[in-house]
Amino acid sequence: MKRAARAIAALLALGSCAKSDHKTHLYLQRFFGECGAQYGGSTDIAKAEGECGIITTLVNRFNAENPDVHVDVNVVAWPGYPQLTAQVAARDPPDLVTMHEGVISDYAMKGLLEPVDGYLKTAGVDAGDFTDASRAGVTINGHAYGLPWDTHGGLFHVNTALFAKAGLMRGGKPVLPNSADELIAQGRQFEQRTGKPYLIQSNVGDPAFAARNLYTYMMAQGAVLFPDAHHIRLNTQAGVEVANYFRRINAEHLGTQNMDTPAAIAAFINGEGGIYPTGTWMIGSFQQEATTPGRPLYNNYAVFPYPHLWGRWVEYVSGHSWVVPTHKRSPEQRAAIARFFKFMAAHNYDWARTGHIPAYKSVLADPRFLALPHRADIAPLADIGRPLPSYVQRQNAIEGIVGEEAAAAFTGQKPIERALADAERRVNDMLGQVE
């Protein structure tokens, strides 16, 4: 009995040591994948690659440079919000969370996130250095609800070998359209000279693709997508014009028809089309193909923001940010959060190596960033990028509905006016239930 009692006491002592290591602990919850086997002990940020490798190494480096603080990390499956919601409901949220900026309003408007203005001030992070896109993405009612981490959106990923064959290269760069009619003309020329589709499209099972196209080119025409927090407007002259345009692209077979995202990625990698409109997150993978001898994209890859086709040159974007769920915390924990913000802001260039656009003007102008492959070409996304209004909740769910109905309109599965009206009805019904 005495031996058993001593064993139990020893176990209790070990357990208490973890909490009495004289460090301030922060509980950080993130997505971006798990790669502890490769980067679990790494602190060399310059040698880290990819989203998971870079974020894992950054946190390791922060812990190493701040011996009185320890960030304990929980990696969740993307996007992680069901788990976060359960933790908030149990009144045991993390201290720091990676969050898409389109989701911030869902939590902030219910008082579930802290404004971070105080943390930014303590950290010496100048909000005036935020890009316009990143500032808009984290600001609600004049307060910042997150430390912006990046901006991401759609890009035109281009196969320059096929563009050369189509006669669409000038001075070593692709000639991209500057109007809706010019895109059609270039698409026809491309198909005639290469025998391949101008656009590779993920029309199947990828609502974000269709929603991104509809949002972007309605915004370009000055359309107000959300006149208030509970209504969306899509079935308008601008919405019908954009939907008709993408249906025309499909009717003329200027783009692939029945591909999901994996098929579209494979088609682009294998040189089966000229342009794949997809996100910033694919730059790393495509650049690796472009530097691998013998691959179809070898020395034949370029990438740019969506082209200007109507009205103003703007593009729908979102971004990642660091948020602080509302919770009772010690002064030491709050000071540690500010130190974490200062560290992450100082390392935004390292994160920009993933392909995402930096959240800070100073990083956009940094020669190190501009020297990275393609970054000077995609940097305008920080200026032309426009998130949805911060007062709109349920943005992820809305994107799913809008993308589903827009894809049906683009591919001819539904009459255009009916699809846009159905999208409006479904979104408005959902927003009508949001407090």
Short mmCIF file of C-alpha atoms in Angstrom, two decimals:
data_model
loop_
_atom_site.label_atom_id
_atom_site.label_comp_id
_atom_site.label_asym_id
_atom_site.label_seq_id
_atom_site.Cartn_x
_atom_site.Cartn_y
_atom_site.Cartn_z
CA MET A 1 0.00 0.00 0.00
CA LYS A 2 2.84 2.37 0.91
CA ARG A 3 4.54 1.64 -2.44
CA ALA A 4 1.29 2.37 -4.31
CA ALA A 5 0.83 5.60 -2.37
CA ARG A 6 4.37 6.70 -3.20
CA ALA A 7 3.77 5.92 -6.92
CA ILE A 8 0.58 7.99 -6.96
CA ALA A 9 2.36 10.85 -5.21
CA ALA A 10 5.15 10.73 -7.79
CA LEU A 11 2.67 10.87 -10.66
CA LEU A 12 0.90 13.82 -9.08
CA ALA A 13 4.22 15.58 -8.66
CA LEU A 14 5.09 15.03 -12.30
CA GLY A 15 1.72 16.39 -13.35
CA SER A 16 2.12 19.50 -11.24
CA CYS A 17 5.61 20.14 -12.67
CA ALA A 18 4.14 20.74 -16.10
CA LYS A 19 2.10 23.60 -14.64
CA SER A 20 4.79 25.00 -12.36
CA ASP A 21 7.68 25.35 -14.80
CA HIS A 22 7.73 29.10 -14.09
CA LYS A 23 6.67 29.85 -17.67
CA THR A 24 3.64 31.69 -18.98
CA HIS A 25 1.73 29.24 -21.13
CA LEU A 26 -0.37 30.17 -24.16
CA TYR A 27 -2.62 27.66 -25.87
CA LEU A 28 -2.49 28.19 -29.64
CA GLN A 29 -4.84 26.40 -32.03
CA ARG A 30 -4.16 26.39 -35.76
CA PHE A 31 -4.75 24.66 -39.07
CA PHE A 32 -2.12 24.48 -41.92
CA GLY A 33 -1.42 20.80 -41.33
CA GLU A 34 0.78 18.71 -39.03
CA CYS A 35 4.46 18.14 -39.80
CA GLY A 36 6.05 17.50 -36.44
CA ALA A 37 8.09 14.58 -37.76
CA GLN A 38 9.99 16.94 -40.06
CA TYR A 39 9.84 20.29 -38.28
CA GLY A 40 8.98 19.48 -34.67
CA GLY A 41 12.43 20.50 -33.42
CA SER A 42 13.34 23.03 -36.10
CA THR A 43 14.05 26.69 -35.34
CA ASP A 44 15.79 27.57 -38.64
CA ILE A 45 13.05 29.57 -40.34
CA ALA A 46 15.03 30.12 -43.54
CA LYS A 47 15.15 26.37 -44.17
CA ALA A 48 11.43 25.77 -43.55
CA GLU A 49 9.17 25.23 -46.55
CA GLY A 50 5.41 25.24 -47.04
CA GLU A 51 2.64 26.51 -44.79
CA CYS A 52 3.04 23.76 -42.18
CA GLY A 53 6.82 23.85 -42.11
CA ILE A 54 7.04 27.62 -41.80
CA ILE A 55 4.36 28.07 -39.12
CA THR A 56 5.71 25.14 -37.08
CA THR A 57 9.24 26.55 -37.20
CA LEU A 58 8.06 30.06 -36.35
CA VAL A 59 6.35 28.89 -33.18
CA ASN A 60 9.42 26.82 -32.25
CA ARG A 61 11.60 29.90 -32.76
CA PHE A 62 9.30 32.06 -30.65
CA ASN A 63 9.51 29.58 -27.79
CA ALA A 64 13.29 29.45 -28.12
CA GLU A 65 13.63 33.25 -28.07
CA ASN A 66 11.19 33.69 -25.18
CA PRO A 67 12.31 31.23 -22.49
CA ASP A 68 9.81 32.58 -19.95
CA VAL A 69 6.87 31.84 -22.29
CA HIS A 70 5.75 28.61 -23.88
CA VAL A 71 3.22 28.35 -26.70
CA ASP A 72 1.48 24.97 -26.60
CA VAL A 73 0.12 24.12 -30.06
CA ASN A 74 -2.96 22.14 -31.01
CA VAL A 75 -3.22 21.38 -34.74
CA VAL A 76 -6.80 20.96 -35.95
CA ALA A 77 -8.14 19.65 -39.22
CA TRP A 78 -8.98 22.46 -41.63
CA PRO A 79 -10.83 24.74 -41.02
CA GLY A 80 -11.17 23.96 -37.30
CA TYR A 81 -14.24 26.06 -36.53
CA PRO A 82 -16.53 23.27 -35.28
CA GLN A 83 -13.91 22.43 -32.66
CA LEU A 84 -13.40 26.10 -31.77
CA THR A 85 -17.15 26.61 -31.39
CA ALA A 86 -17.34 23.64 -29.03
CA GLN A 87 -14.44 25.00 -26.98
CA VAL A 88 -16.07 28.43 -26.77
CA ALA A 89 -19.35 26.82 -25.68
CA ALA A 90 -17.47 24.94 -22.97
CA ARG A 91 -15.89 28.26 -21.88
CA ASP A 92 -12.42 26.87 -22.48
CA PRO A 93 -11.21 28.55 -25.69
CA PRO A 94 -7.59 28.74 -26.88
CA ASP A 95 -5.57 31.91 -26.32
CA LEU A 96 -4.62 32.30 -29.98
CA VAL A 97 -6.34 30.95 -33.09
CA THR A 98 -5.69 31.12 -36.81
CA MET A 99 -8.88 32.35 -38.44
CA HIS A 100 -9.99 33.25 -41.94
CA GLU A 101 -10.94 36.89 -42.01
CA GLY A 102 -14.32 36.05 -43.49
CA VAL A 103 -15.12 34.15 -40.28
CA ILE A 104 -14.12 36.86 -37.79
CA SER A 105 -17.54 38.52 -37.84
CA ASP A 106 -19.25 35.25 -36.84
CA TYR A 107 -17.40 35.30 -33.52
CA ALA A 108 -16.65 38.99 -32.95
CA MET A 109 -20.27 40.12 -33.27
CA LYS A 110 -21.26 37.70 -30.54
CA GLY A 111 -18.56 38.98 -28.21
CA LEU A 112 -16.51 35.81 -28.57
CA LEU A 113 -13.34 37.55 -29.75
CA GLU A 114 -11.41 40.32 -28.05
CA PRO A 115 -10.49 43.47 -29.97
CA VAL A 116 -6.71 43.35 -30.31
CA ASP A 117 -6.02 47.09 -30.47
CA GLY A 118 -4.41 46.96 -27.01
CA TYR A 119 -2.20 44.01 -27.92
CA LEU A 120 -1.05 45.79 -31.07
CA LYS A 121 -0.20 48.94 -29.11
CA THR A 122 1.75 46.99 -26.50
CA ALA A 123 3.57 45.08 -29.25
CA GLY A 124 4.45 48.26 -31.12
CA VAL A 125 2.76 46.92 -34.25
CA ASP A 126 1.74 49.85 -36.46
CA ALA A 127 -1.73 49.25 -37.87
CA GLY A 128 -0.92 51.96 -40.41
CA ASP A 129 1.45 49.46 -42.01
CA PHE A 130 -1.39 47.03 -42.73
CA THR A 131 -2.28 46.81 -46.41
CA ASP A 132 -5.74 48.07 -47.31
CA ALA A 133 -6.93 44.51 -47.89
CA SER A 134 -5.60 43.18 -44.59
CA ARG A 135 -6.90 46.14 -42.58
CA ALA A 136 -10.38 45.74 -44.02
CA GLY A 137 -10.26 42.02 -43.31
CA VAL A 138 -9.78 42.38 -39.54
CA THR A 139 -11.65 45.62 -38.78
CA ILE A 140 -15.18 45.69 -37.38
CA ASN A 141 -16.78 48.90 -36.13
CA GLY A 142 -13.43 50.65 -36.07
CA HIS A 143 -11.62 48.01 -34.00
CA ALA A 144 -9.09 45.40 -35.08
CA TYR A 145 -10.20 41.89 -34.15
CA GLY A 146 -7.09 40.12 -35.37
CA LEU A 147 -3.45 40.47 -36.29
CA PRO A 148 -3.57 40.17 -40.10
CA TRP A 149 -1.27 37.45 -41.39
CA ASP A 150 -1.79 37.44 -45.16
CA THR A 151 -4.12 38.12 -48.06
CA HIS A 152 -5.12 35.33 -50.40
CA GLY A 153 -7.29 35.22 -53.48
CA GLY A 154 -7.54 34.00 -57.03
CA LEU A 155 -4.68 34.27 -59.51
CA PHE A 156 -4.21 33.48 -63.19
CA HIS A 157 -1.58 30.70 -63.22
CA VAL A 158 -0.21 30.65 -66.77
CA ASN A 159 1.55 28.05 -68.93
CA THR A 160 3.92 30.31 -70.88
CA ALA A 161 4.99 27.59 -73.34
CA LEU A 162 1.43 27.25 -74.57
CA PHE A 163 1.00 31.03 -74.55
CA ALA A 164 4.06 31.31 -76.78
CA LYS A 165 2.59 28.71 -79.15
CA ALA A 166 -0.63 30.73 -79.21
CA GLY A 167 1.27 33.92 -80.05
CA LEU A 168 0.34 35.53 -76.72
CA MET A 169 3.78 36.40 -75.33
CA ARG A 170 5.37 39.86 -75.49
CA GLY A 171 8.79 40.66 -74.05
CA GLY A 172 8.92 37.32 -72.30
CA LYS A 173 5.61 37.86 -70.48
CA PRO A 174 2.09 36.57 -71.18
CA VAL A 175 -0.35 38.97 -72.79
CA LEU A 176 -3.40 38.92 -70.55
CA PRO A 177 -6.75 40.40 -71.54
CA ASN A 178 -7.79 43.89 -70.51
CA SER A 179 -11.48 43.54 -71.30
CA ALA A 180 -14.14 40.86 -71.40
CA ASP A 181 -14.18 40.83 -75.20
CA GLU A 182 -10.40 40.57 -75.34
CA LEU A 183 -10.45 37.46 -73.15
CA ILE A 184 -12.87 35.79 -75.56
CA ALA A 185 -10.70 36.75 -78.54
CA GLN A 186 -7.55 35.47 -76.87
CA GLY A 187 -9.32 32.29 -75.82
CA ARG A 188 -10.35 31.58 -79.40
CA GLN A 189 -6.84 32.30 -80.71
CA PHE A 190 -5.33 30.08 -78.03
CA GLU A 191 -7.65 27.16 -78.81
CA GLN A 192 -7.09 27.48 -82.57
CA ARG A 193 -3.29 27.50 -82.31
CA THR A 194 -2.75 25.00 -79.51
CA GLY A 195 -5.78 22.72 -79.73
CA LYS A 196 -6.13 23.07 -75.95
CA PRO A 197 -8.56 25.03 -73.76
CA TYR A 198 -7.58 28.57 -72.77
CA LEU A 199 -8.91 28.11 -69.23
CA ILE A 200 -8.71 25.13 -66.93
CA GLN A 201 -11.74 25.38 -64.67
CA SER A 202 -12.74 23.49 -61.53
CA ASN A 203 -16.47 23.70 -62.21
CA VAL A 204 -17.33 20.55 -60.25
CA GLY A 205 -17.42 20.45 -56.47
CA ASP A 206 -15.56 23.75 -56.05
CA PRO A 207 -18.10 26.43 -55.12
CA ALA A 208 -15.30 28.83 -54.17
CA PHE A 209 -14.20 28.97 -57.83
CA ALA A 210 -17.57 30.12 -59.14
CA ALA A 211 -18.26 32.43 -56.20
CA ARG A 212 -14.84 34.08 -56.58
CA ASN A 213 -15.52 34.80 -60.26
CA LEU A 214 -19.01 36.17 -59.61
CA TYR A 215 -17.99 38.31 -56.64
CA THR A 216 -14.88 39.69 -58.38
CA TYR A 217 -16.51 40.84 -61.57
CA MET A 218 -19.67 42.15 -59.91
CA MET A 219 -17.45 44.19 -57.57
CA ALA A 220 -15.54 45.46 -60.61
CA GLN A 221 -18.78 46.92 -61.93
CA GLY A 222 -19.48 48.69 -58.65
CA ALA A 223 -22.19 46.28 -57.53
CA VAL A 224 -23.16 46.37 -53.86
CA LEU A 225 -23.32 42.68 -53.03
CA PHE A 226 -24.62 43.15 -49.49
CA PRO A 227 -26.79 46.28 -49.05
CA ASP A 228 -27.12 45.35 -45.36
CA ALA A 229 -26.17 42.58 -42.97
CA HIS A 230 -29.15 40.38 -43.84
CA HIS A 231 -29.47 40.58 -47.62
CA ILE A 232 -27.41 39.75 -50.71
CA ARG A 233 -28.07 41.17 -54.19
CA LEU A 234 -26.99 39.01 -57.12
CA ASN A 235 -29.94 38.93 -59.53
CA THR A 236 -29.08 42.32 -60.98
CA GLN A 237 -27.90 43.62 -64.32
CA ALA A 238 -24.27 43.22 -63.24
CA GLY A 239 -24.85 39.70 -61.88
CA VAL A 240 -26.65 38.55 -65.02
CA GLU A 241 -23.92 40.04 -67.22
CA VAL A 242 -21.15 38.21 -65.36
CA ALA A 243 -23.06 34.92 -65.33
CA ASN A 244 -23.85 35.23 -69.04
CA TYR A 245 -20.18 35.85 -69.73
CA PHE A 246 -18.97 32.70 -67.98
CA ARG A 247 -21.74 30.68 -69.63
CA ARG A 248 -20.47 31.97 -72.96
CA ILE A 249 -16.94 30.80 -72.10
CA ASN A 250 -18.33 27.34 -71.40
CA ALA A 251 -20.61 27.32 -74.45
CA GLU A 252 -17.65 28.11 -76.71
CA HIS A 253 -15.53 25.47 -74.93
CA LEU A 254 -12.83 28.01 -74.13
CA GLY A 255 -12.52 26.34 -70.74
CA THR A 256 -12.62 22.79 -69.43
CA GLN A 257 -16.09 21.63 -68.50
CA ASN A 258 -16.30 18.78 -66.00
CA MET A 259 -13.24 18.94 -63.75
CA ASP A 260 -13.05 19.01 -59.97
CA THR A 261 -10.10 20.64 -58.21
CA PRO A 262 -7.69 17.65 -58.23
CA ALA A 263 -8.38 17.06 -61.92
CA ALA A 264 -7.85 20.76 -62.72
CA ILE A 265 -4.55 20.86 -60.82
CA ALA A 266 -3.35 17.73 -62.62
CA ALA A 267 -4.41 19.16 -66.00
CA PHE A 268 -2.47 22.37 -65.44
CA ILE A 269 0.63 20.57 -64.19
CA ASN A 270 0.54 18.30 -67.25
CA GLY A 271 0.25 21.16 -69.74
CA GLU A 272 -3.35 20.58 -70.75
CA GLY A 273 -4.43 24.22 -70.81
CA GLY A 274 -3.26 27.81 -70.77
CA ILE A 275 -4.56 29.34 -67.54
CA TYR A 276 -5.75 27.83 -64.28
CA PRO A 277 -7.56 30.44 -62.15
CA THR A 278 -6.93 29.29 -58.60
CA GLY A 279 -5.47 30.66 -55.41
CA THR A 280 -2.22 32.04 -54.05
CA TRP A 281 -1.76 28.78 -52.13
CA MET A 282 -0.81 26.90 -55.32
CA ILE A 283 2.24 29.02 -56.21
CA GLY A 284 4.66 26.81 -54.29
CA SER A 285 3.51 23.58 -55.92
CA PHE A 286 3.47 25.04 -59.42
CA GLN A 287 6.85 26.73 -58.96
CA GLN A 288 8.31 23.38 -57.93
CA GLU A 289 7.02 21.94 -61.21
CA ALA A 290 8.50 24.91 -63.04
CA THR A 291 11.97 24.19 -61.66
CA THR A 292 11.91 20.43 -62.30
CA PRO A 293 13.58 19.48 -65.61
CA GLY A 294 11.44 17.34 -67.85
CA ARG A 295 8.12 18.51 -66.44
CA PRO A 296 5.62 20.30 -68.74
CA LEU A 297 5.85 23.51 -66.68
CA TYR A 298 9.67 23.54 -66.56
CA ASN A 299 10.70 27.17 -67.13
CA ASN A 300 7.17 27.77 -68.42
CA TYR A 301 5.21 29.21 -65.49
CA ALA A 302 3.98 32.71 -64.65
CA VAL A 303 1.26 34.01 -62.35
CA PHE A 304 -0.75 37.25 -62.04
CA PRO A 305 -3.87 38.60 -60.32
CA TYR A 306 -7.20 38.21 -62.08
CA PRO A 307 -7.19 40.55 -65.10
CA HIS A 308 -9.19 43.74 -65.42
CA LEU A 309 -12.25 42.87 -67.55
CA TRP A 310 -14.92 45.38 -66.45
CA GLY A 311 -15.05 48.73 -64.69
CA ARG A 312 -12.44 48.98 -61.93
CA TRP A 313 -9.57 46.56 -61.42
CA VAL A 314 -10.59 44.95 -58.14
CA GLU A 315 -10.66 41.38 -56.91
CA TYR A 316 -12.45 39.54 -54.15
CA VAL A 317 -10.00 38.33 -51.48
CA SER A 318 -9.86 36.98 -47.97
CA GLY A 319 -6.98 36.39 -45.57
CA HIS A 320 -5.68 34.57 -42.53
CA SER A 321 -5.31 36.30 -39.17
CA TRP A 322 -4.44 35.64 -35.53
CA VAL A 323 -7.38 36.19 -33.19
CA VAL A 324 -7.80 36.11 -29.41
CA PRO A 325 -10.98 34.41 -28.13
CA THR A 326 -12.60 36.17 -25.20
CA HIS A 327 -11.46 34.59 -21.93
CA LYS A 328 -10.15 35.49 -18.49
CA ARG A 329 -6.35 35.72 -18.69
CA SER A 330 -3.53 36.78 -16.42
CA PRO A 331 -1.55 39.98 -17.05
CA GLU A 332 1.41 37.74 -17.91
CA GLN A 333 -0.61 35.90 -20.55
CA ARG A 334 -1.78 39.16 -22.09
CA ALA A 335 1.78 40.43 -22.22
CA ALA A 336 2.85 37.14 -23.83
CA ILE A 337 0.15 37.49 -26.49
CA ALA A 338 1.48 40.96 -27.33
CA ARG A 339 5.00 39.53 -27.61
CA PHE A 340 3.70 36.79 -29.91
CA PHE A 341 2.02 39.42 -32.10
CA LYS A 342 5.26 41.43 -32.27
CA PHE A 343 7.22 38.33 -33.26
CA MET A 344 4.76 37.23 -35.93
CA ALA A 345 4.50 40.71 -37.43
CA ALA A 346 8.29 40.83 -37.62
CA HIS A 347 8.32 37.51 -39.49
CA ASN A 348 5.57 38.23 -42.00
CA TYR A 349 8.11 38.03 -44.82
CA ASP A 350 8.86 34.43 -43.86
CA TRP A 351 5.18 33.56 -44.09
CA ALA A 352 4.95 35.30 -47.48
CA ARG A 353 7.24 32.61 -48.87
CA THR A 354 4.17 30.32 -48.87
CA GLY A 355 2.74 32.30 -51.80
CA HIS A 356 0.23 34.34 -49.82
CA ILE A 357 0.37 38.14 -50.08
CA PRO A 358 1.98 39.91 -47.09
CA ALA A 359 -0.28 41.73 -44.65
CA TYR A 360 2.13 44.68 -44.33
CA LYS A 361 3.08 47.42 -46.76
CA SER A 362 6.68 47.34 -45.56
CA VAL A 363 6.97 43.65 -46.46
CA LEU A 364 5.42 44.25 -49.89
CA ALA A 365 8.20 46.76 -50.54
CA ASP A 366 10.93 44.57 -49.02
CA PRO A 367 13.55 43.65 -51.66
CA ARG A 368 13.63 40.11 -50.20
CA PHE A 369 9.93 39.68 -50.96
CA LEU A 370 10.15 41.21 -54.43
CA ALA A 371 13.09 38.91 -55.22
CA LEU A 372 11.00 35.80 -54.58
CA PRO A 373 9.66 34.11 -57.75
CA HIS A 374 6.61 35.90 -59.20
CA ARG A 375 6.03 38.09 -56.15
CA ALA A 376 6.44 41.40 -57.97
CA ASP A 377 3.78 40.23 -60.43
CA ILE A 378 1.21 39.25 -57.79
CA ALA A 379 1.89 42.10 -55.32
CA PRO A 380 -0.93 44.29 -56.78
CA LEU A 381 -3.42 41.93 -55.15
CA ALA A 382 -2.78 43.77 -51.87
CA ASP A 383 -4.08 47.00 -53.45
CA ILE A 384 -6.91 45.69 -55.63
CA GLY A 385 -8.11 43.10 -53.11
CA ARG A 386 -11.54 43.62 -51.55
CA PRO A 387 -13.01 41.38 -48.84
CA LEU A 388 -16.74 41.15 -48.24
CA PRO A 389 -18.13 43.75 -45.81
CA SER A 390 -17.17 43.03 -42.21
CA TYR A 391 -20.80 43.23 -41.08
CA VAL A 392 -21.68 40.11 -43.08
CA GLN A 393 -21.75 36.93 -41.00
CA ARG A 394 -21.69 33.31 -42.23
CA GLN A 395 -19.44 34.21 -45.16
CA ASN A 396 -18.15 30.65 -45.60
CA ALA A 397 -21.66 29.23 -45.79
CA ILE A 398 -22.70 32.04 -48.13
CA GLU A 399 -19.79 31.25 -50.43
CA GLY A 400 -20.94 27.65 -50.63
CA ILE A 401 -24.49 28.64 -51.60
CA VAL A 402 -23.45 31.36 -54.06
CA GLY A 403 -20.81 29.13 -55.64
CA GLU A 404 -23.23 26.24 -56.09
CA GLU A 405 -25.86 28.41 -57.78
CA ALA A 406 -23.31 30.40 -59.81
CA ALA A 407 -21.76 27.17 -61.12
CA ALA A 408 -25.23 26.00 -62.16
CA ALA A 409 -25.68 29.28 -64.04
CA PHE A 410 -22.21 29.22 -65.62
CA THR A 411 -22.54 25.63 -66.87
CA GLY A 412 -26.12 25.87 -68.09
CA GLN A 413 -27.63 23.58 -65.47
CA LYS A 414 -30.05 26.36 -64.52
CA PRO A 415 -31.38 29.47 -66.25
CA ILE A 416 -29.22 32.37 -65.12
CA GLU A 417 -31.93 34.52 -63.54
CA ARG A 418 -33.34 31.52 -61.70
CA ALA A 419 -29.93 30.49 -60.34
CA LEU A 420 -29.14 34.00 -59.11
CA ALA A 421 -32.62 34.37 -57.60
CA ASP A 422 -32.25 30.99 -55.87
CA ALA A 423 -28.89 32.09 -54.47
CA GLU A 424 -30.44 35.29 -53.14
CA ARG A 425 -33.36 33.45 -51.56
CA ARG A 426 -31.22 30.80 -49.89
CA VAL A 427 -28.67 33.30 -48.55
CA ASN A 428 -31.31 35.75 -47.34
CA ASP A 429 -33.19 32.96 -45.58
CA MET A 430 -30.02 31.99 -43.76
CA LEU A 431 -29.04 35.57 -42.89
CA GLY A 432 -32.56 36.19 -41.64
CA GLN A 433 -31.89 33.70 -38.86
CA VAL A 434 -28.61 35.35 -37.81
CA GLU A 435 -28.88 37.57 -34.75
#
